[in-house]
Coordinates of C-alpha atoms and ligand atoms in Angstrom, one line a residue:
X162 CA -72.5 73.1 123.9
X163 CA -72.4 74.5 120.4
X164 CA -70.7 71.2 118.9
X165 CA -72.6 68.2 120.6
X166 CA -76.1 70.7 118.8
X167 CA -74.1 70.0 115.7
X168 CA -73.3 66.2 116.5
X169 CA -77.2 66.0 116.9
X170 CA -78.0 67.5 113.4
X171 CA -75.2 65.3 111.9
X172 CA -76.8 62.1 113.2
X173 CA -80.6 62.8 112.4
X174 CA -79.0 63.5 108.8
X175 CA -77.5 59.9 109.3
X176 CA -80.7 58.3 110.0
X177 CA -82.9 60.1 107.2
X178 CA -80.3 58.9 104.6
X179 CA -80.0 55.6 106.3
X180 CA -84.1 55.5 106.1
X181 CA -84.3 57.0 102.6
X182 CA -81.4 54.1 101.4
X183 CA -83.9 51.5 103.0
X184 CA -87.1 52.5 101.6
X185 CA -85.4 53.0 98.0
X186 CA -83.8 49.4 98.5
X187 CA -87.2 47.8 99.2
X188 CA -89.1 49.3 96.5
X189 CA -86.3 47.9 94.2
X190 CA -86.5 44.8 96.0
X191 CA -90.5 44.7 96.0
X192 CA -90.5 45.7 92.1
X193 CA -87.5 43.3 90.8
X194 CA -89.4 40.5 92.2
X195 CA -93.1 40.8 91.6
X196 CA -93.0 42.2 88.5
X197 CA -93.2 40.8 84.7
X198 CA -90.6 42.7 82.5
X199 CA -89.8 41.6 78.7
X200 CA -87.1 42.5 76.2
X201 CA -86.3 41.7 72.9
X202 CA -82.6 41.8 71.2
X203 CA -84.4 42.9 67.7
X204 CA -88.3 45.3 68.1
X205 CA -87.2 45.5 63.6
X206 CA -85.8 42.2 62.3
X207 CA -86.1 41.4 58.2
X208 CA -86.2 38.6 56.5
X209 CA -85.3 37.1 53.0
X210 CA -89.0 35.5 51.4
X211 CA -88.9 31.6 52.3
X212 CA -86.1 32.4 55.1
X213 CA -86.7 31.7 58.7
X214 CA -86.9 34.9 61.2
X215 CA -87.0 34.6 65.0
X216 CA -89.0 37.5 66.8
X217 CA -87.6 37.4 70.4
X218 CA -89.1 38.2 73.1
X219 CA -87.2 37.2 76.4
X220 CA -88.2 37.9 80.0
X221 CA -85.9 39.7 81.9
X222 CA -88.0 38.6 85.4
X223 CA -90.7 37.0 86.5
X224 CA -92.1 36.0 89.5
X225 CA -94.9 33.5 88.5
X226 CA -94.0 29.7 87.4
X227 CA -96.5 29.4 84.6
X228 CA -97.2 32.5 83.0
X229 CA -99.2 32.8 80.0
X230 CA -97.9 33.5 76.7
X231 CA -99.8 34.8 73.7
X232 CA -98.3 36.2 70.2
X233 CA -100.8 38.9 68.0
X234 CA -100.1 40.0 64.7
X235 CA -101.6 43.4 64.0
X236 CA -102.1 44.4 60.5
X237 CA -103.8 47.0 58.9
X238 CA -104.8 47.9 62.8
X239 CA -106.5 44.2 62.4
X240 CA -105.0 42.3 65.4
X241 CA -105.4 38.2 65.0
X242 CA -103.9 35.5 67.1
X243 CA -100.9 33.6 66.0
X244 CA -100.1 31.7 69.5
X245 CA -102.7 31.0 71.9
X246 CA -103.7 28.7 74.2
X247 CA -100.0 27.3 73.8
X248 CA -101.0 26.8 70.1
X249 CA -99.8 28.4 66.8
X250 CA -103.3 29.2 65.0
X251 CA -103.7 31.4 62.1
X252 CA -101.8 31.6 58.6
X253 CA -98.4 30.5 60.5
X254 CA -99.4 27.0 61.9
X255 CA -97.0 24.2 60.7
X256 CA -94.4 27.4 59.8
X257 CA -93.7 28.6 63.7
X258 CA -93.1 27.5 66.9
X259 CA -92.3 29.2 70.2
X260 CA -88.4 28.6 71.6
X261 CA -87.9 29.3 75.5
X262 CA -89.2 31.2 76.7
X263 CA -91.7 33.1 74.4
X264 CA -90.1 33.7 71.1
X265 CA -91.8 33.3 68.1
X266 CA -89.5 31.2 65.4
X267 CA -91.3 31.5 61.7
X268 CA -89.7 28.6 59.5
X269 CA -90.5 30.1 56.4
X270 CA -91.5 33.2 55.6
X271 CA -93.8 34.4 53.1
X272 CA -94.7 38.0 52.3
X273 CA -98.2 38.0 54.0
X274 CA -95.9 38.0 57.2
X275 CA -95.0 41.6 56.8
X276 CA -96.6 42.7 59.9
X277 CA -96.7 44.1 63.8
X278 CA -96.3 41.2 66.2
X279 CA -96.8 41.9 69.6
X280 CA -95.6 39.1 72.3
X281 CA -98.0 39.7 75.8
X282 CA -96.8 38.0 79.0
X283 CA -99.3 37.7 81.8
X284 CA -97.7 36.4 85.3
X285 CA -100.7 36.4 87.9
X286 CA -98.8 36.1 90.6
X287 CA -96.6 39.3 90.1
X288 CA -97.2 42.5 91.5
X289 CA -96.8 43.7 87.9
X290 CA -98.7 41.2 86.4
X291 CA -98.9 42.1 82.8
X292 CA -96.1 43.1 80.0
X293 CA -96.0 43.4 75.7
X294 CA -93.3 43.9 73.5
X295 CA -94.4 45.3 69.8
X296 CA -92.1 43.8 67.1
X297 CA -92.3 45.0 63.1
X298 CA -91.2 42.3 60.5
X299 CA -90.6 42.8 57.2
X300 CA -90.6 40.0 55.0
X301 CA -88.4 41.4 51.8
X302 CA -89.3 39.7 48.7
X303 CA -86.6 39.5 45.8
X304 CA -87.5 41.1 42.6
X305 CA -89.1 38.8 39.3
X306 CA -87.7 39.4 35.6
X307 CA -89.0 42.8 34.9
X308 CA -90.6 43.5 31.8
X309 CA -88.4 45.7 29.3
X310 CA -90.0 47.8 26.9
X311 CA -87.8 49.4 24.2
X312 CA -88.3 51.0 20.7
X313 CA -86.5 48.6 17.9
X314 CA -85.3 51.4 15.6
X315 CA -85.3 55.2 15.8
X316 CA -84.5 57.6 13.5
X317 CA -81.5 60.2 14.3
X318 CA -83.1 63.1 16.6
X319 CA -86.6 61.7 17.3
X320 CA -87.1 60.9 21.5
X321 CA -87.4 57.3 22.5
X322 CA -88.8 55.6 25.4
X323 CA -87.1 52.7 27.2
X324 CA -89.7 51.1 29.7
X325 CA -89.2 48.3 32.9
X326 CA -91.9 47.2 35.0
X327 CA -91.6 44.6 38.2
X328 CA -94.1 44.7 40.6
X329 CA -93.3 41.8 43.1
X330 CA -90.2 42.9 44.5
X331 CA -90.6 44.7 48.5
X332 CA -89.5 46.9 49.6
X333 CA -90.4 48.3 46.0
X334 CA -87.8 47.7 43.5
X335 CA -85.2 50.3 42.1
X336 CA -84.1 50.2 38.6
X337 CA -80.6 50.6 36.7
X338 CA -80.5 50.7 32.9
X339 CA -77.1 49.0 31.0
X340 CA -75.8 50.0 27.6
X341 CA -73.8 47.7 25.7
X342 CA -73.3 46.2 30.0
X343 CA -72.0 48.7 31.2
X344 CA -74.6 51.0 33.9
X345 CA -75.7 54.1 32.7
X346 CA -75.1 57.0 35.5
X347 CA -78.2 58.8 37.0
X348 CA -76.6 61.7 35.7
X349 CA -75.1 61.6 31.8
X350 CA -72.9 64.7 32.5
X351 CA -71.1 62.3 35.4
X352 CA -69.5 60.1 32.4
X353 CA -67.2 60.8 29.7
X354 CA -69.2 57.6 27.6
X355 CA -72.6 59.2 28.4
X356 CA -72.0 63.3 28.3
X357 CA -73.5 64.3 25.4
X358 CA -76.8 61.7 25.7
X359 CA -80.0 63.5 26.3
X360 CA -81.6 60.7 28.6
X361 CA -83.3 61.1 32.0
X362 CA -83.7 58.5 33.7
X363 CA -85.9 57.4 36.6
X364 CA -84.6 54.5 38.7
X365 CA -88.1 54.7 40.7
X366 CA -90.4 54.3 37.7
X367 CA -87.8 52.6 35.6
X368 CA -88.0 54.4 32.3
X369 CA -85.2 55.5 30.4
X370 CA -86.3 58.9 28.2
X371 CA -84.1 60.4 25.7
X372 CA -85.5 63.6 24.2
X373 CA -83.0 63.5 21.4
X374 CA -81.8 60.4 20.5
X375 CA -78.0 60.1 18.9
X376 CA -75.9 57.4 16.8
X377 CA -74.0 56.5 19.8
X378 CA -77.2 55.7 21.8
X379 CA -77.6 52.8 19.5
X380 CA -76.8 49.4 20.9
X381 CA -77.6 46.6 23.4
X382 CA -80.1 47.5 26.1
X383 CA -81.4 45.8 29.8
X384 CA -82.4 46.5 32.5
X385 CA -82.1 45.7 36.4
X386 CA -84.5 45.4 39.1
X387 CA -83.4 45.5 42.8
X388 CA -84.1 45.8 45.9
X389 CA -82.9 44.8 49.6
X390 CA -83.9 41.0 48.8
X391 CA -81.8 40.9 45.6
X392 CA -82.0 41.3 42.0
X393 CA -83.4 40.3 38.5
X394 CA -82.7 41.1 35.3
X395 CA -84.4 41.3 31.5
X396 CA -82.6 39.7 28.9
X397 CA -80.7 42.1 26.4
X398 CA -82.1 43.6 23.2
X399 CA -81.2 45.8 20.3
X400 CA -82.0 49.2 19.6
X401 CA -81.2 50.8 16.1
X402 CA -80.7 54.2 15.2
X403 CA -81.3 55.0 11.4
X404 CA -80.1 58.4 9.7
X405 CA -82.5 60.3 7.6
X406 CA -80.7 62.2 5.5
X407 CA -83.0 65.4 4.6
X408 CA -80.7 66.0 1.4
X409 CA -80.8 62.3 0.6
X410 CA -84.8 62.5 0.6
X411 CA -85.4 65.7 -1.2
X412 CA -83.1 63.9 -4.2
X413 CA -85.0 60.9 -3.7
X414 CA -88.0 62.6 -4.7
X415 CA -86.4 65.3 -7.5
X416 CA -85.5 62.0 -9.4
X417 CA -89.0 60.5 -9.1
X418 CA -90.5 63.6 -9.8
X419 CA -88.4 64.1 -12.7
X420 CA -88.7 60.1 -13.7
X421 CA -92.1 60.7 -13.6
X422 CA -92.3 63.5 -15.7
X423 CA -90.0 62.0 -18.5
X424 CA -92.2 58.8 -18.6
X425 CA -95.8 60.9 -19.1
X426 CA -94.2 63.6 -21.9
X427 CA -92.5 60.0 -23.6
X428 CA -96.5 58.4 -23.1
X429 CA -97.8 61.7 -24.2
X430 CA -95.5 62.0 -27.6
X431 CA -95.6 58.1 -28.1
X432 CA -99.5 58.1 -27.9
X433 CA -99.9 61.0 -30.1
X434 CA -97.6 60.1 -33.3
X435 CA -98.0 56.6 -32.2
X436 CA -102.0 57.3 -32.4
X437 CA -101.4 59.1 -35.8
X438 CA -98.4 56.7 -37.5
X439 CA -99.9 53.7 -36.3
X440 CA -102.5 53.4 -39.4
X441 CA -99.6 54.2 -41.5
X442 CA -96.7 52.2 -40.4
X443 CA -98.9 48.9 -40.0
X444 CA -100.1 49.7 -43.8
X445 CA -96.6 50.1 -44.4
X446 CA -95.5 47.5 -42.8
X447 CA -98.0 45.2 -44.8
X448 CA -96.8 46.8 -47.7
X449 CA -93.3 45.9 -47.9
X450 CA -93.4 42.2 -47.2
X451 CA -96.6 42.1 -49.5
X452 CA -93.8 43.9 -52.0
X453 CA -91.1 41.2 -51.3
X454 CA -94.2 38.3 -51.4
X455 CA -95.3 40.0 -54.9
X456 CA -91.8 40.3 -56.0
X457 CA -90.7 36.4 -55.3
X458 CA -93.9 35.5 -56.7
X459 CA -93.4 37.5 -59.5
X460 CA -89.7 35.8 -60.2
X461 CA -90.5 32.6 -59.5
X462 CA -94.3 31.6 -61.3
X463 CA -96.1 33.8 -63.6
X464 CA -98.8 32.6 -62.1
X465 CA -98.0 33.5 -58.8
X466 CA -99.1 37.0 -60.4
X467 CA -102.7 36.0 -59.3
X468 CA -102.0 34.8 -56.1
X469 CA -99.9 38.5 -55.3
X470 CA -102.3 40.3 -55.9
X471 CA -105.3 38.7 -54.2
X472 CA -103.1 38.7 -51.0
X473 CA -101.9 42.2 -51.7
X474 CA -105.6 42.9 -51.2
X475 CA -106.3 40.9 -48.4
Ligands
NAG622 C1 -92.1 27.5 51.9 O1 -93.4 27.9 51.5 C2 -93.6 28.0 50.1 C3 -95.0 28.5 49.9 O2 -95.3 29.6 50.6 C4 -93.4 26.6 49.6 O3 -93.5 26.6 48.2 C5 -92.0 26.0 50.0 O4 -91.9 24.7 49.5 C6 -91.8 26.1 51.5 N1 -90.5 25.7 51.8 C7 -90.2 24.9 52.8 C8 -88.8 24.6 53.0 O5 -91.1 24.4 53.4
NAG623 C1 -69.8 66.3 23.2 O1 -70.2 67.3 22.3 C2 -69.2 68.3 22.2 C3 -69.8 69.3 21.3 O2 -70.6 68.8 20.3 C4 -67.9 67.7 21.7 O3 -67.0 68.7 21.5 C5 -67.5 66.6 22.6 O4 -66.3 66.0 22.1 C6 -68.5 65.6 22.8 N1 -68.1 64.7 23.9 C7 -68.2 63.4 23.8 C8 -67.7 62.6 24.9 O5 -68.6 62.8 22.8

């Protein structure tokens, strides 16, 4: 009595699982059928500038012979049509096509691609009749020849500024400075070459700052940009440390000063015996060839004696 009760429980436990297996089949059934699903092996794929990029987007089932296909690319919130109509419109005609079954080939990229795309698949006759798949491109652009900015000469001690700007490059570009080609570290204390150098540098901005600038930091500078897409480079220029020497300078200037001084006391005692002599010396100096003139005169015609004296006075 006690064990056909228990037979009885056991089979309506039979039959509710063997109900419960059945309806849970059928639903799967009903919804793997009639129902539009999509995937895609990449929802984040990148591409090199002027490269082609495919944006999948695959349907893992469908139901409905001719479903319609449409591609949107949202930017800035701004969604716009790229396939429509089973037509590429918009800034990617004559660059895309659609491959089997809805995904989006663009031949060549540009940067204005960097965008959301999302691929919507409505199948009428499904059950689930609608499905999207959102896909984020990025379209990396390699960077241009930066523009390098450096000081041509500094003087031992004084800061300098080193200075590179590229602005095409995305993502944005990083930048690494080389001395005489060879990198210089993020950190100076993390090289033997660079330990005592008082740089900072920022590989976001791209300047290169020394506070104190030494001998050794003299040499051939350039500088890289880079990014994901690749790299460009300005060419190589000098930069010249000078010395001033303080001791150097203050002698410099001693000499002048005392050149100077030497030149104005010489003027000075010159002008004033000069000033007083002068009257003197030229009489003098009239004098003694007038003397000579009178004496040859004098010894060769008698007269001569005339002539003397008139140019005596004169
Ligand atoms: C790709 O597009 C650029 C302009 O965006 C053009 O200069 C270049 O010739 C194109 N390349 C090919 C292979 O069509
Ligand atoms: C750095 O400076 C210290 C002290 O002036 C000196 O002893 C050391 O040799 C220098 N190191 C290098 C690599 O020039």
């Amino acid at each position: 009595m006690y064990s056909q009760t228990e037979h009885c429980i056991d089979f309506k436990m039979a039959l509710t699982r063997l109900a419960c297996f059945l309806v849970l089949l059928s639903t799967h059934y009903f919804f793997t059928v009639l129902a539009v699903i999509l995937r895609t092996t990449d929802k984040a794929p990148w591409a090199n500038e002027f490269d082609s990029i495919e944006l999948s987007c695959l349907v893992e089932s469908i139901s409905t012979k001719n479903p319609r296909i449409e591609w949107k690319k949202i930017k800035n919130g701004e969604p716009s049509y790229v396939y429509f109509e089973k037509k590429i419109s918009g800034d990617l005609e004559n660059r895309a096509r659609i491959r089997e079954p809805a995904t989006l080939v663009i031949t060549n990229t540009t940067r204005s691609d960097t965008a959301q795309y999302r691929c919507e698949v409505t199948a009428t006759n499904d059950q689930k009749s609608f499905d999207e798949i959102l896909i984020q491109l990025v379209v990396r652009v390699k960077p241009v020849t930066p523009k390098c900015s450096l000081p041509k000469s500094v003087p031992v001690g004084k800061s300098a500024e080193l200075g590179c700007v590229e602005d095409e490059g995305f993502p944005k570009s990083q930048y690494q400075w080389f001395h005489n080609n060879e990198e210089i570290p993020d950190d100076p204390k993390t090289s033997p070459k660079f330990f005592n150098s008082s740089y900072v540098l920022n590989s976001e901005t791209g300047t290169l700052k020394f506070s104190v600038v030494r001998k050794e930091d003299a040499g051939q500078y350039y500088c890289r940009a880079k990014n994901d897409a690749g790299y460009s480079e300005c060419s190589a220029q000098i930069m010249e440390v000078y010395d001033i020497n303080i001791a150097g300078i203050v002698l410099g200037v001693l000499v002048v000063v005392v050149v100077l001084l030497c030149i104005t006391v010489g003027i000075c005692c010159a002008y004033k015996r000069g000033y007083f002599a002068s009257q003197k010396q030229t009489g003098n100096n009239y004098k003694a060839p007038a003397k000579g003139d009178g004496v040859d005169y004098v010894r060769t015609e008698d007269e001569g004696d005339f002539r003397h004296k008139s140019s005596f006075v004169i």
